[in-house]
Short mmCIF file of C-alpha atoms in Angstrom, two decimals:
data_model
loop_
_atom_site.label_atom_id
_atom_site.label_comp_id
_atom_site.label_asym_id
_atom_site.label_seq_id
_atom_site.Cartn_x
_atom_site.Cartn_y
_atom_site.Cartn_z
CA MET X 1 132.95 63.68 314.24
CA GLN X 2 131.80 60.11 313.55
CA THR X 3 131.57 59.42 317.28
CA ILE X 4 129.39 62.49 317.78
CA ALA X 5 127.27 61.55 314.76
CA ASP X 6 126.73 58.03 316.12
CA ALA X 7 125.79 59.41 319.54
CA LEU X 8 123.15 61.72 318.04
CA HIS X 9 122.07 59.42 315.18
CA ILE X 10 122.86 62.03 312.54
CA SER X 11 125.30 62.16 309.62
CA LYS X 12 128.95 63.10 310.02
CA ASN X 13 128.36 65.84 307.45
CA SER X 14 125.73 67.39 309.76
CA VAL X 15 128.26 67.33 312.59
CA SER X 16 130.80 69.08 310.36
CA GLN X 17 128.26 71.74 309.38
CA ALA X 18 127.33 72.31 313.02
CA LEU X 19 130.93 72.63 314.24
CA THR X 20 132.04 74.91 311.38
CA GLY X 21 129.03 77.22 311.63
CA LYS X 22 127.73 76.38 308.16
CA ASP X 23 124.10 76.38 307.04
CA GLY X 24 122.25 73.10 306.59
CA VAL X 25 121.45 72.22 310.21
CA SER X 26 119.00 73.70 312.68
CA GLU X 27 120.13 75.72 315.69
CA GLU X 28 118.83 72.93 317.93
CA THR X 29 121.01 70.37 316.14
CA ARG X 30 123.97 72.73 316.29
CA ARG X 31 123.49 73.14 320.04
CA LEU X 32 123.23 69.36 320.58
CA VAL X 33 126.38 68.73 318.55
CA ILE X 34 128.41 71.29 320.51
CA GLU X 35 127.08 70.00 323.84
CA THR X 36 127.87 66.39 322.85
CA ALA X 37 131.35 67.34 321.71
CA GLU X 38 132.03 69.05 325.03
CA ARG X 39 130.53 66.16 327.01
CA LEU X 40 132.76 63.68 325.18
CA GLY X 41 135.80 65.81 325.87
CA TYR X 42 136.50 67.00 322.34
CA VAL X 43 138.04 70.37 321.60
CA TYR X 44 136.95 72.01 318.37
CA SER X 45 138.10 75.22 316.69
CA GLU X 46 135.18 77.58 317.21
CA PRO X 47 136.85 80.69 315.71
CA ARG X 48 137.43 79.01 312.32
CA LYS X 49 135.59 81.74 310.41
CA LYS X 50 137.66 84.45 312.07
CA LYS X 51 140.80 82.57 311.09
CA GLN X 52 139.62 82.34 307.47
CA ALA X 53 139.20 86.09 307.33
CA GLY X 54 142.77 86.62 308.49
CA HIS X 55 145.91 84.57 308.18
CA PRO X 56 145.73 80.75 307.96
CA SER X 57 148.06 78.85 310.26
CA SER X 58 147.97 75.52 308.44
CA ILE X 59 146.96 74.18 305.02
CA ALA X 60 147.11 70.73 303.47
CA LEU X 61 148.28 69.31 300.15
CA VAL X 62 146.51 66.10 299.15
CA ALA X 63 147.22 63.93 296.10
CA SER X 64 147.10 60.32 295.00
CA GLU X 65 150.19 58.16 295.47
CA PHE X 66 150.39 58.03 291.66
CA ALA X 67 150.52 61.82 291.36
CA PHE X 68 153.19 62.15 294.04
CA SER X 69 155.27 59.54 292.22
CA LYS X 70 155.36 61.66 289.06
CA GLY X 71 158.24 64.10 288.79
CA PHE X 72 155.94 66.44 286.85
CA PHE X 73 154.24 67.52 290.09
CA GLY X 74 157.44 67.96 292.12
CA GLU X 75 157.95 71.59 291.12
CA ILE X 76 154.33 72.38 291.99
CA TYR X 77 154.82 70.94 295.49
CA LEU X 78 158.09 72.86 295.97
CA SER X 79 156.41 76.08 294.88
CA ILE X 80 153.60 75.60 297.40
CA GLU X 81 156.12 74.76 300.12
CA ARG X 82 158.06 77.96 299.37
CA GLU X 83 154.89 80.07 299.58
CA CYS X 84 153.94 78.50 302.92
CA SER X 85 157.44 78.95 304.33
CA ARG X 86 157.54 82.57 303.25
CA ARG X 87 154.29 83.31 305.10
CA GLY X 88 154.87 81.14 308.15
CA ILE X 89 152.06 78.70 307.29
CA ALA X 90 152.39 75.02 308.21
CA LEU X 91 151.97 72.60 305.29
CA GLN X 92 150.61 69.10 305.87
CA ILE X 93 150.98 66.55 303.08
CA GLN X 94 148.99 63.37 302.49
CA ALA X 95 149.39 60.79 299.74
CA VAL X 96 146.07 58.99 299.22
CA HIS X 97 146.43 55.22 298.90
CA PRO X 98 144.04 53.51 296.42
CA GLU X 99 142.24 51.74 299.29
CA ALA X 100 141.70 55.04 301.11
CA ARG X 101 140.47 56.56 297.86
CA ASP X 102 137.98 53.76 297.21
CA ARG X 103 136.72 53.68 300.82
CA LEU X 104 136.63 57.50 301.03
CA ILE X 105 138.92 57.56 304.06
CA LEU X 106 140.06 61.13 304.64
CA PRO X 107 143.32 62.11 306.39
CA PRO X 108 142.92 62.89 310.11
CA PHE X 109 143.65 66.60 309.58
CA LEU X 110 140.59 66.80 307.33
CA GLN X 111 138.36 64.65 309.51
CA ASN X 112 139.31 66.68 312.58
CA GLN X 113 139.18 70.04 310.79
CA THR X 114 142.69 71.00 311.93
CA VAL X 115 143.71 72.76 308.70
CA ASP X 116 142.29 76.01 307.36
CA GLY X 117 142.42 75.08 303.67
CA VAL X 118 143.35 72.25 301.34
CA LEU X 119 145.02 72.04 297.94
CA ILE X 120 144.08 68.95 295.90
CA LEU X 121 146.76 68.04 293.38
CA SER X 122 145.66 66.37 290.15
CA HIS X 123 143.03 63.63 289.91
CA ILE X 124 142.21 61.30 292.82
CA SER X 125 138.59 60.40 292.11
CA THR X 126 135.51 62.57 291.79
CA GLU X 127 133.91 60.83 294.77
CA TYR X 128 136.97 61.30 296.98
CA ILE X 129 137.41 64.96 296.07
CA ASN X 130 133.75 65.61 296.82
CA ALA X 131 134.20 63.87 300.18
CA VAL X 132 137.00 66.34 300.91
CA LEU X 133 134.76 69.25 299.88
CA LYS X 134 131.95 68.02 302.13
CA THR X 135 134.12 68.72 305.17
CA GLY X 136 133.48 72.39 304.50
CA ILE X 137 137.19 73.21 304.45
CA PRO X 138 137.95 75.66 301.60
CA ALA X 139 139.72 73.86 298.76
CA VAL X 140 141.43 74.58 295.45
CA LEU X 141 142.07 71.95 292.78
CA ILE X 142 145.38 71.93 290.89
CA ASP X 143 145.53 70.60 287.31
CA HIS X 144 142.13 68.95 287.55
CA HIS X 145 138.45 69.80 287.29
CA HIS X 146 135.17 68.02 286.57
CA PRO X 147 131.55 69.10 286.02
CA HIS X 148 130.54 67.23 289.19
CA ILE X 149 133.11 69.02 291.35
CA ARG X 150 132.23 72.48 292.63
CA ALA X 151 135.51 74.11 293.63
CA ASP X 152 138.10 76.60 292.43
CA ALA X 153 140.66 75.14 290.03
CA ILE X 154 144.04 76.17 288.61
CA LEU X 155 144.43 74.62 285.16
CA THR X 156 146.48 74.60 282.00
CA ASN X 157 144.66 76.16 279.06
CA ASN X 158 144.58 72.73 277.45
CA ARG X 159 142.30 73.48 274.49
CA PHE X 160 144.26 76.50 273.35
CA SER X 161 147.57 74.73 273.97
CA GLY X 162 146.53 71.64 271.99
CA TYR X 163 145.32 73.93 269.23
CA GLU X 164 148.64 75.79 269.23
CA ALA X 165 150.70 72.58 269.09
CA VAL X 166 148.78 71.15 266.15
CA SER X 167 148.68 74.51 264.38
CA TYR X 168 152.47 74.58 264.71
CA LEU X 169 152.69 71.17 262.98
CA ILE X 170 150.31 72.35 260.27
CA GLY X 171 152.46 75.43 259.81
CA LEU X 172 155.42 73.14 259.13
CA GLY X 173 153.50 71.71 256.20
CA HIS X 174 152.04 68.58 257.84
CA LYS X 175 148.58 67.61 256.65
CA GLN X 176 148.42 64.08 258.02
CA ILE X 177 148.62 64.41 261.80
CA GLY X 178 147.85 61.73 264.37
CA PHE X 179 146.79 62.02 268.01
CA TRP X 180 148.05 59.84 270.88
CA GLY X 181 146.58 59.88 274.37
CA ASN X 182 144.14 58.45 276.89
CA VAL X 183 141.30 60.95 277.07
CA ALA X 184 139.43 58.97 279.74
CA PHE X 185 142.32 59.37 282.18
CA SER X 186 141.98 63.11 282.67
CA PRO X 187 139.78 66.00 281.52
CA SER X 188 143.04 67.75 280.58
CA TYR X 189 143.78 65.09 277.97
CA TYR X 190 140.27 65.29 276.56
CA GLU X 191 140.62 69.06 276.24
CA ARG X 192 143.93 68.62 274.40
CA LEU X 193 142.12 66.33 271.97
CA GLU X 194 139.55 69.09 271.47
CA GLY X 195 142.40 71.49 270.67
CA TYR X 196 143.76 69.00 268.13
CA LEU X 197 140.35 68.62 266.46
CA TRP X 198 139.83 72.38 266.45
CA ALA X 199 143.12 73.05 264.67
CA MET X 200 142.54 70.27 262.13
CA ASP X 201 139.00 71.46 261.39
CA GLU X 202 140.06 75.09 261.05
CA ALA X 203 142.77 74.08 258.57
CA GLY X 204 140.30 71.98 256.58
CA LEU X 205 142.28 68.77 257.25
CA ASP X 206 140.72 65.34 257.58
CA VAL X 207 141.13 63.38 260.79
CA ASN X 208 142.01 59.75 260.07
CA SER X 209 140.33 57.61 262.74
CA ALA X 210 143.13 55.03 262.43
CA TRP X 211 145.55 57.66 263.73
CA LEU X 212 143.26 58.88 266.51
CA VAL X 213 144.48 56.91 269.54
CA LYS X 214 142.25 57.94 272.44
CA ASP X 215 142.75 54.99 274.84
CA ALA X 216 146.53 54.73 274.90
CA VAL X 217 148.43 52.94 277.65
CA GLU X 218 151.71 54.50 278.73
CA GLU X 219 153.72 51.35 278.10
CA ALA X 220 156.22 50.62 275.33
CA GLY X 221 154.54 47.35 274.37
CA ASP X 222 151.16 48.98 273.89
CA VAL X 223 152.57 51.79 271.74
CA SER X 224 154.57 49.39 269.55
CA ALA X 225 151.62 47.02 269.12
CA ARG X 226 149.28 49.81 268.04
CA LEU X 227 151.77 51.21 265.54
CA ALA X 228 152.37 47.76 264.06
CA LYS X 229 148.66 47.41 263.27
CA MET X 230 148.55 50.62 261.22
CA SER X 231 148.74 50.10 257.47
CA ALA X 232 150.13 53.62 257.00
CA LEU X 233 151.48 56.32 259.28
CA PRO X 234 150.98 60.10 259.38
CA SER X 235 153.83 62.55 258.90
CA ALA X 236 153.36 64.03 262.39
CA TRP X 237 152.00 63.10 265.82
CA PHE X 238 150.64 65.15 268.71
CA CYS X 239 150.89 63.40 272.10
CA VAL X 240 149.06 64.50 275.23
CA ASN X 241 152.12 64.17 277.48
CA ASP X 242 155.88 63.71 277.31
CA GLY X 243 155.74 60.11 278.50
CA LEU X 244 153.68 59.02 275.52
CA GLY X 245 155.74 61.26 273.26
CA PHE X 246 158.93 59.51 274.44
CA LEU X 247 157.46 56.04 273.91
CA LEU X 248 156.00 56.92 270.52
CA LEU X 249 159.27 58.44 269.30
CA SER X 250 161.24 55.39 270.47
CA SER X 251 158.76 52.93 268.94
CA LEU X 252 158.83 54.72 265.59
CA GLN X 253 162.62 54.54 265.55
CA GLN X 254 162.53 50.82 266.36
CA MET X 255 160.28 50.37 263.30
CA GLY X 256 162.85 52.14 261.14
CA VAL X 257 160.93 55.42 260.99
CA ARG X 258 163.35 58.32 261.29
CA VAL X 259 162.40 61.23 263.55
CA PRO X 260 162.03 63.95 262.33
CA GLU X 261 162.96 63.03 258.72
CA ASP X 262 160.04 60.61 258.27
CA ALA X 263 157.76 61.73 261.10
CA SER X 264 157.61 64.66 263.51
CA VAL X 265 156.58 64.23 267.16
CA CYS X 266 155.24 66.99 269.43
CA SER X 267 154.31 66.30 273.06
CA PHE X 268 153.14 68.21 276.13
CA ASP X 269 154.49 69.34 279.57
CA ASN X 270 158.24 69.91 278.93
CA GLY X 271 159.13 67.22 281.45
CA HIS X 272 162.41 65.35 281.80
CA LEU X 273 161.58 62.77 279.11
CA SER X 274 161.11 65.40 276.43
CA GLN X 275 164.59 66.71 277.17
CA ILE X 276 166.51 63.41 277.28
CA SER X 277 164.88 61.74 274.27
CA SER X 278 166.96 61.45 271.12
CA PRO X 279 166.15 63.60 269.31
CA ALA X 280 164.87 65.96 272.02
CA THR X 281 161.09 66.41 271.73
CA THR X 282 159.25 69.56 270.76
CA THR X 283 156.74 70.17 273.54
CA MET X 284 154.27 72.56 275.13
CA ALA X 285 155.91 73.81 278.35
CA VAL X 286 153.83 74.19 281.51
CA ASP X 287 155.06 76.67 284.15
CA LEU X 288 154.83 74.35 287.16
CA ALA X 289 156.10 76.90 289.67
CA LYS X 290 153.36 79.28 288.57
CA PHE X 291 150.82 76.48 289.12
CA GLY X 292 151.79 76.21 292.78
CA GLN X 293 151.94 79.95 293.29
CA LYS X 294 148.53 80.60 291.72
CA ALA X 295 146.92 77.72 293.63
CA PHE X 296 148.25 79.06 296.91
CA GLU X 297 147.07 82.60 296.12
CA GLN X 298 143.64 81.33 295.10
CA LEU X 299 143.28 79.41 298.36
CA LEU X 300 144.09 82.54 300.37
CA TRP X 301 141.53 84.45 298.30
CA ARG X 302 138.89 81.75 298.84
CA LEU X 303 139.47 81.84 302.61
CA ASN X 304 138.63 85.54 302.56
CA HIS X 305 135.78 85.26 300.03
CA PRO X 306 133.88 82.06 300.97
CA GLU X 307 130.62 83.16 299.32
CA GLU X 308 132.05 84.19 295.93
CA PRO X 309 131.33 82.01 292.84
CA TYR X 310 133.83 79.27 292.04
CA VAL X 311 136.45 80.24 289.49
CA GLU X 312 138.83 78.45 287.13
CA VAL X 313 142.18 80.03 286.31
CA LEU X 314 143.68 78.94 282.96
CA LEU X 315 147.45 79.21 282.67
CA PRO X 316 149.07 79.49 279.22
CA THR X 317 151.81 77.22 277.88
CA THR X 318 154.88 77.95 275.76
CA LEU X 319 155.89 76.02 272.64
CA ILE X 320 159.48 74.78 272.90
CA GLU X 321 160.75 73.76 269.48
CA ARG X 322 163.31 70.98 269.52
CA GLU X 323 164.79 68.45 267.09
CA SER X 324 161.82 66.04 266.89
CA THR X 325 159.93 68.25 264.43
CA LYS X 326 160.84 69.67 261.04
CA ARG X 327 159.29 71.21 257.97
CA TRP X 328 157.43 68.75 255.71
CA PRO X 329 158.25 67.47 253.20
#
């Protein structure tokens, strides 16, 4: 597409629009693009729209290297793979390296329009995701959304889930509850903070700014250093993920704070760390297999309904009560 764009002195996006039959270019430009493609010996998939209205032959799963390295997303990938296998659809996978992300270098199967749809797993960058969307290939986001991204998304109901977790702690008798997370890392974490604030406000409980950690780093040293600077500690903590919950629980114990006798800890995701910590951590469980299934189904729906408004599907979570929380006092 870039070669054709350079030959005609137009943008690559205009070439994509011309080859995929989308609006945004004149019929004259569309004709020139197709003629140039044929003259240069390129073969393009003219019946793309017909394929969208039927059965896709190939879709892609794209995520950052960081996301693919996290076990949390493994079950989502396996669920998508099972759905593709069951329907005879080829699945192409691409881990996006930070350099490719920053330079907006798309995988060849997106540049060459050789897949019918794309699933974007978690956060890469807003600019990179929008570059994917500009190809015109139907896309669905998984566990990520942003006001500047116009696409379907399958999400956890983070606000309600954060609210439920903190309400659970309040129901145990806790009135001093801290928050631990990095809300700038993901909209999901910011929404979980909103759920925390909602539950605290509804219960008429004050939020102590000293216990409101909104820029946490998922490293043991950072967690320990922040705790050491606090003159007093709350009786309970809500953490935005199991990794921070594991580190917080361990750091409290190293300080001599007993969990759950002196402090309760509730985290989010029901990942491996929440299950192997000692004591095991109460957490909000996410149905990862359902994530993959719903994302796949939404992509098939989008292929058949390209003009429908974008939608966001919010999946509920389930509170799993374990030994890290207890009634207070």
